[in-house]
Amino acid sequence: MSGDRESRDDAHLVETKVSSEPVFDGKLLHVRRDTVRLPDGSHATREYVVHPGAVLIVPVLPDGRLVVERQYRYPVGHVFLEFPAGKLDPGEAELATARRELAEEAGYAAATWTPLGRIHSVVGYSNEAIDFFVAEGLEHVGAKLDDGEFLEIVIMSVDEMLAALDRGEITDAKTVAALLLYARRGAR
């Protein structure tokens, strides 16, 4: 399959919105119910979560080790190993969000920022897109966690993270994807 979306004719796969209604409007998430016209002309219902978008940062210390967080996630009732990440604020550019989240959560500022990729985390029921950045030239500036945010910073090598992934200790999808992209690009 070609990676060039513009060169393919996808009209035979595209669903067209006929109508849309809000189902729920929360502080972070919004749920919509749309009626769509399918490629064969019939109609179907699509319910999905509207998300503002997010970023994830792979913070790399001078010795090559990575800054990782341990954070409790209420919906699944478990502490997860994750890279620092956060949602976009209205009107905020992805890189600005990444800079803000790295400082607030992990307590670092970075001299160099490199885009690493983008994922769509759950395409079956959300429009969330997460942009990945590698942050290097780190300087510790002290964390400034949001009210009600509790986490622990740990430092791990790429090999330690890959071993934790192999043991099933890293299951956060965005962290798995970012770690594999980073390791694949020769971080080891």
PDB file of C-alpha atoms in Angstrom:
ATOM      1  CA  MET A   1       0.000   0.000   0.000  1.00  0.00           C
ATOM      2  CA  SER A   2       1.358   3.386  -0.937  1.00  0.00           C
ATOM      3  CA  GLY A   3       1.861   5.954   1.791  1.00  0.00           C
ATOM      4  CA  ASP A   4       0.806   8.756  -0.553  1.00  0.00           C
ATOM      5  CA  ARG A   5      -2.843   9.417   0.282  1.00  0.00           C
ATOM      6  CA  GLU A   6      -3.230  12.043  -2.434  1.00  0.00           C
ATOM      7  CA  SER A   7      -2.419   9.632  -5.263  1.00  0.00           C
ATOM      8  CA  ARG A   8      -5.208   7.162  -4.411  1.00  0.00           C
ATOM      9  CA  ASP A   9      -8.830   7.444  -5.394  1.00  0.00           C
ATOM     10  CA  ASP A  10     -10.682   6.590  -2.195  1.00  0.00           C
ATOM     11  CA  ALA A  11     -14.147   7.778  -3.263  1.00  0.00           C
ATOM     12  CA  HIS A  12     -15.466   4.212  -3.159  1.00  0.00           C
ATOM     13  CA  LEU A  13     -14.631   4.084   0.579  1.00  0.00           C
ATOM     14  CA  VAL A  14     -15.650   7.563   1.777  1.00  0.00           C
ATOM     15  CA  GLU A  15     -18.635   8.176   4.050  1.00  0.00           C
ATOM     16  CA  THR A  16     -20.359  11.569   3.780  1.00  0.00           C
ATOM     17  CA  LYS A  17     -21.936  13.366   6.743  1.00  0.00           C
ATOM     18  CA  VAL A  18     -25.678  13.927   6.298  1.00  0.00           C
ATOM     19  CA  SER A  19     -26.467  15.274   9.764  1.00  0.00           C
ATOM     20  CA  SER A  20     -24.782  15.664  13.129  1.00  0.00           C
ATOM     21  CA  GLU A  21     -25.940  16.107  16.700  1.00  0.00           C
ATOM     22  CA  PRO A  22     -24.163  16.527  20.042  1.00  0.00           C
ATOM     23  CA  VAL A  23     -24.637  13.665  22.513  1.00  0.00           C
ATOM     24  CA  PHE A  24     -22.386  14.894  25.334  1.00  0.00           C
ATOM     25  CA  ASP A  25     -20.243  17.989  25.892  1.00  0.00           C
ATOM     26  CA  GLY A  26     -17.712  17.571  28.686  1.00  0.00           C
ATOM     27  CA  LYS A  27     -14.701  19.503  29.913  1.00  0.00           C
ATOM     28  CA  LEU A  28     -12.288  17.508  27.727  1.00  0.00           C
ATOM     29  CA  LEU A  29     -14.338  15.246  25.495  1.00  0.00           C
ATOM     30  CA  HIS A  30     -17.354  15.763  23.295  1.00  0.00           C
ATOM     31  CA  VAL A  31     -19.441  12.961  21.823  1.00  0.00           C
ATOM     32  CA  ARG A  32     -21.257  13.343  18.512  1.00  0.00           C
ATOM     33  CA  ARG A  33     -23.744  11.178  16.653  1.00  0.00           C
ATOM     34  CA  ASP A  34     -23.686  11.598  12.885  1.00  0.00           C
ATOM     35  CA  THR A  35     -25.809  10.121  10.155  1.00  0.00           C
ATOM     36  CA  VAL A  36     -23.618   9.309   7.161  1.00  0.00           C
ATOM     37  CA  ARG A  37     -24.208   8.260   3.588  1.00  0.00           C
ATOM     38  CA  LEU A  38     -22.206   5.144   2.788  1.00  0.00           C
ATOM     39  CA  PRO A  39     -20.497   4.603  -0.568  1.00  0.00           C
ATOM     40  CA  ASP A  40     -23.447   2.451  -1.729  1.00  0.00           C
ATOM     41  CA  GLY A  41     -25.950   5.242  -0.928  1.00  0.00           C
ATOM     42  CA  SER A  42     -27.388   3.691   2.250  1.00  0.00           C
ATOM     43  CA  HIS A  43     -27.247   5.454   5.605  1.00  0.00           C
ATOM     44  CA  ALA A  44     -25.568   4.543   8.902  1.00  0.00           C
ATOM     45  CA  THR A  45     -24.974   6.081  12.323  1.00  0.00           C
ATOM     46  CA  ARG A  46     -21.510   6.976  13.573  1.00  0.00           C
ATOM     47  CA  GLU A  47     -20.908   7.916  17.201  1.00  0.00           C
ATOM     48  CA  TYR A  48     -17.485   9.269  18.054  1.00  0.00           C
ATOM     49  CA  VAL A  49     -15.464  11.250  20.561  1.00  0.00           C
ATOM     50  CA  VAL A  50     -14.207  14.648  19.444  1.00  0.00           C
ATOM     51  CA  HIS A  51     -10.795  15.330  20.981  1.00  0.00           C
ATOM     52  CA  PRO A  52      -8.745  18.560  20.749  1.00  0.00           C
ATOM     53  CA  GLY A  53      -5.549  16.694  19.834  1.00  0.00           C
ATOM     54  CA  ALA A  54      -2.463  15.972  21.898  1.00  0.00           C
ATOM     55  CA  VAL A  55       1.299  15.696  21.910  1.00  0.00           C
ATOM     56  CA  LEU A  56       3.788  13.218  23.342  1.00  0.00           C
ATOM     57  CA  ILE A  57       7.408  13.974  24.102  1.00  0.00           C
ATOM     58  CA  VAL A  58      10.344  11.535  24.085  1.00  0.00           C
ATOM     59  CA  PRO A  59      12.756  13.410  26.405  1.00  0.00           C
ATOM     60  CA  VAL A  60      16.356  12.264  25.852  1.00  0.00           C
ATOM     61  CA  LEU A  61      19.016  12.982  28.475  1.00  0.00           C
ATOM     62  CA  PRO A  62      22.630  13.599  27.340  1.00  0.00           C
ATOM     63  CA  ASP A  63      23.548   9.985  28.209  1.00  0.00           C
ATOM     64  CA  GLY A  64      20.739   8.672  25.956  1.00  0.00           C
ATOM     65  CA  ARG A  65      18.415   7.608  28.748  1.00  0.00           C
ATOM     66  CA  LEU A  66      14.776   8.667  28.576  1.00  0.00           C
ATOM     67  CA  VAL A  67      12.561  10.591  30.974  1.00  0.00           C
ATOM     68  CA  VAL A  68       9.398   8.598  31.676  1.00  0.00           C
ATOM     69  CA  GLU A  69       6.418   9.087  33.983  1.00  0.00           C
ATOM     70  CA  ARG A  70       4.487   6.726  36.213  1.00  0.00           C
ATOM     71  CA  GLN A  71       0.905   7.912  36.459  1.00  0.00           C
ATOM     72  CA  TYR A  72      -2.370   6.428  37.694  1.00  0.00           C
ATOM     73  CA  ARG A  73      -5.079   6.316  35.036  1.00  0.00           C
ATOM     74  CA  TYR A  74      -8.541   6.191  36.555  1.00  0.00           C
ATOM     75  CA  PRO A  75     -10.524   4.679  33.631  1.00  0.00           C
ATOM     76  CA  VAL A  76      -8.475   1.468  33.817  1.00  0.00           C
ATOM     77  CA  GLY A  77      -7.498   1.665  37.496  1.00  0.00           C
ATOM     78  CA  HIS A  78      -3.785   1.158  36.970  1.00  0.00           C
ATOM     79  CA  VAL A  79      -0.441   2.982  37.156  1.00  0.00           C
ATOM     80  CA  PHE A  80       1.116   3.285  33.700  1.00  0.00           C
ATOM     81  CA  LEU A  81       4.632   3.960  32.418  1.00  0.00           C
ATOM     82  CA  GLU A  82       4.258   6.733  29.870  1.00  0.00           C
ATOM     83  CA  PHE A  83       6.197   9.414  28.074  1.00  0.00           C
ATOM     84  CA  PRO A  84       5.153  12.968  29.034  1.00  0.00           C
ATOM     85  CA  ALA A  85       2.112  14.005  27.030  1.00  0.00           C
ATOM     86  CA  GLY A  86      -0.840  16.347  27.083  1.00  0.00           C
ATOM     87  CA  LYS A  87      -3.725  17.812  25.165  1.00  0.00           C
ATOM     88  CA  LEU A  88      -3.640  20.901  23.006  1.00  0.00           C
ATOM     89  CA  ASP A  89      -5.166  24.022  24.492  1.00  0.00           C
ATOM     90  CA  PRO A  90      -7.446  26.014  22.134  1.00  0.00           C
ATOM     91  CA  GLY A  91      -5.360  27.826  19.527  1.00  0.00           C
ATOM     92  CA  GLU A  92      -2.096  26.293  20.781  1.00  0.00           C
ATOM     93  CA  ALA A  93       0.384  24.868  18.259  1.00  0.00           C
ATOM     94  CA  GLU A  94       1.630  21.323  18.783  1.00  0.00           C
ATOM     95  CA  LEU A  95       5.223  22.340  19.536  1.00  0.00           C
ATOM     96  CA  ALA A  96       4.073  24.951  22.057  1.00  0.00           C
ATOM     97  CA  THR A  97       2.011  22.267  23.801  1.00  0.00           C
ATOM     98  CA  ALA A  98       5.008  19.919  23.819  1.00  0.00           C
ATOM     99  CA  ARG A  99       7.255  22.586  25.381  1.00  0.00           C
ATOM    100  CA  ARG A 100       4.618  23.380  28.008  1.00  0.00           C
ATOM    101  CA  GLU A 101       3.891  19.748  28.903  1.00  0.00           C
ATOM    102  CA  LEU A 102       7.571  18.763  29.159  1.00  0.00           C
ATOM    103  CA  ALA A 103       8.199  21.587  31.619  1.00  0.00           C
ATOM    104  CA  GLU A 104       4.983  21.161  33.622  1.00  0.00           C
ATOM    105  CA  GLU A 105       5.050  17.379  33.956  1.00  0.00           C
ATOM    106  CA  ALA A 106       8.686  16.315  33.761  1.00  0.00           C
ATOM    107  CA  GLY A 107      10.375  19.539  34.792  1.00  0.00           C
ATOM    108  CA  TYR A 108      12.611  19.927  31.726  1.00  0.00           C
ATOM    109  CA  ALA A 109      13.191  22.438  28.960  1.00  0.00           C
ATOM    110  CA  ALA A 110      14.764  21.242  25.704  1.00  0.00           C
ATOM    111  CA  ALA A 111      17.180  22.988  23.330  1.00  0.00           C
ATOM    112  CA  THR A 112      16.311  20.773  20.341  1.00  0.00           C
ATOM    113  CA  TRP A 113      12.909  19.517  19.182  1.00  0.00           C
ATOM    114  CA  THR A 114      12.499  16.971  16.387  1.00  0.00           C
ATOM    115  CA  PRO A 115       9.153  15.712  15.058  1.00  0.00           C
ATOM    116  CA  LEU A 116       8.920  11.910  15.395  1.00  0.00           C
ATOM    117  CA  GLY A 117       5.524  11.152  13.872  1.00  0.00           C
ATOM    118  CA  ARG A 118       1.780  11.195  14.426  1.00  0.00           C
ATOM    119  CA  ILE A 119      -0.736   8.574  15.427  1.00  0.00           C
ATOM    120  CA  HIS A 120      -4.509   8.446  15.457  1.00  0.00           C
ATOM    121  CA  SER A 121      -5.019   6.569  18.701  1.00  0.00           C
ATOM    122  CA  VAL A 122      -8.480   5.009  18.302  1.00  0.00           C
ATOM    123  CA  VAL A 123      -9.791   5.571  14.771  1.00  0.00           C
ATOM    124  CA  GLY A 124     -12.923   3.492  15.357  1.00  0.00           C
ATOM    125  CA  TYR A 125     -14.454   5.965  17.808  1.00  0.00           C
ATOM    126  CA  SER A 126     -12.369   9.139  18.123  1.00  0.00           C
ATOM    127  CA  ASN A 127     -10.706  11.775  15.975  1.00  0.00           C
ATOM    128  CA  GLU A 128      -7.789  12.138  18.430  1.00  0.00           C
ATOM    129  CA  ALA A 129      -4.424  12.726  16.775  1.00  0.00           C
ATOM    130  CA  ILE A 130      -1.210  12.712  18.813  1.00  0.00           C
ATOM    131  CA  ASP A 131       1.947  14.347  17.484  1.00  0.00           C
ATOM    132  CA  PHE A 132       5.261  12.938  18.751  1.00  0.00           C
ATOM    133  CA  PHE A 133       8.404  14.985  19.384  1.00  0.00           C
ATOM    134  CA  VAL A 134      11.924  14.069  20.493  1.00  0.00           C
ATOM    135  CA  ALA A 135      13.291  16.607  22.987  1.00  0.00           C
ATOM    136  CA  GLU A 136      17.079  16.812  23.422  1.00  0.00           C
ATOM    137  CA  GLY A 137      19.507  19.161  25.118  1.00  0.00           C
ATOM    138  CA  LEU A 138      17.464  18.888  28.301  1.00  0.00           C
ATOM    139  CA  GLU A 139      17.841  21.303  31.190  1.00  0.00           C
ATOM    140  CA  HIS A 140      16.067  20.590  34.477  1.00  0.00           C
ATOM    141  CA  VAL A 141      13.777  23.520  35.331  1.00  0.00           C
ATOM    142  CA  GLY A 142      11.507  21.910  37.949  1.00  0.00           C
ATOM    143  CA  ALA A 143       8.042  20.482  37.398  1.00  0.00           C
ATOM    144  CA  LYS A 144       4.877  22.547  37.820  1.00  0.00           C
ATOM    145  CA  LEU A 145       2.132  19.943  37.890  1.00  0.00           C
ATOM    146  CA  ASP A 146      -1.475  20.974  37.286  1.00  0.00           C
ATOM    147  CA  ASP A 147      -3.797  20.901  40.295  1.00  0.00           C
ATOM    148  CA  GLY A 148      -4.931  17.334  40.849  1.00  0.00           C
ATOM    149  CA  GLU A 149      -2.068  15.867  38.799  1.00  0.00           C
ATOM    150  CA  PHE A 150       0.166  13.329  40.530  1.00  0.00           C
ATOM    151  CA  LEU A 151       3.012  11.479  38.861  1.00  0.00           C
ATOM    152  CA  GLU A 152       6.476  10.113  39.427  1.00  0.00           C
ATOM    153  CA  ILE A 153       9.452  10.662  37.103  1.00  0.00           C
ATOM    154  CA  VAL A 154      11.714   7.714  36.305  1.00  0.00           C
ATOM    155  CA  ILE A 155      14.753   7.507  34.054  1.00  0.00           C
ATOM    156  CA  MET A 156      15.094   4.478  31.763  1.00  0.00           C
ATOM    157  CA  SER A 157      17.312   3.431  28.893  1.00  0.00           C
ATOM    158  CA  VAL A 158      15.764   2.492  25.558  1.00  0.00           C
ATOM    159  CA  ASP A 159      16.739  -1.132  26.233  1.00  0.00           C
ATOM    160  CA  GLU A 160      15.061  -1.030  29.665  1.00  0.00           C
ATOM    161  CA  MET A 161      11.898   0.373  28.114  1.00  0.00           C
ATOM    162  CA  LEU A 162      11.905  -2.234  25.342  1.00  0.00           C
ATOM    163  CA  ALA A 163      12.340  -4.974  27.961  1.00  0.00           C
ATOM    164  CA  ALA A 164       9.425  -3.520  29.967  1.00  0.00           C
ATOM    165  CA  LEU A 165       7.378  -3.508  26.764  1.00  0.00           C
ATOM    166  CA  ASP A 166       8.270  -7.167  26.158  1.00  0.00           C
ATOM    167  CA  ARG A 167       7.176  -8.019  29.727  1.00  0.00           C
ATOM    168  CA  GLY A 168       3.838  -6.296  29.206  1.00  0.00           C
ATOM    169  CA  GLU A 169       4.665  -3.489  31.632  1.00  0.00           C
ATOM    170  CA  ILE A 170       4.201  -0.741  29.031  1.00  0.00           C
ATOM    171  CA  THR A 171       0.763  -0.929  27.440  1.00  0.00           C
ATOM    172  CA  ASP A 172      -0.121   2.733  26.899  1.00  0.00           C
ATOM    173  CA  ALA A 173      -0.650   2.847  23.122  1.00  0.00           C
ATOM    174  CA  LYS A 174       0.921   6.256  22.527  1.00  0.00           C
ATOM    175  CA  THR A 175       4.014   5.319  24.543  1.00  0.00           C
ATOM    176  CA  VAL A 176       4.347   1.964  22.752  1.00  0.00           C
ATOM    177  CA  ALA A 177       4.130   3.674  19.354  1.00  0.00           C
ATOM    178  CA  ALA A 178       6.566   6.466  20.255  1.00  0.00           C
ATOM    179  CA  LEU A 179       9.072   4.071  21.817  1.00  0.00           C
ATOM    180  CA  LEU A 180       9.073   1.824  18.762  1.00  0.00           C
ATOM    181  CA  LEU A 181       9.379   4.755  16.359  1.00  0.00           C
ATOM    182  CA  TYR A 182      12.225   6.204  18.418  1.00  0.00           C
ATOM    183  CA  ALA A 183      14.065   2.853  18.733  1.00  0.00           C
ATOM    184  CA  ARG A 184      13.564   2.119  15.042  1.00  0.00           C
ATOM    185  CA  ARG A 185      15.245   5.394  14.094  1.00  0.00           C
ATOM    186  CA  GLY A 186      18.489   4.254  15.680  1.00  0.00           C
ATOM    187  CA  ALA A 187      18.204   5.585  19.216  1.00  0.00           C
ATOM    188  CA  ARG A 188      20.002   2.513  20.537  1.00  0.00           C
TER     189      ARG A 188
END
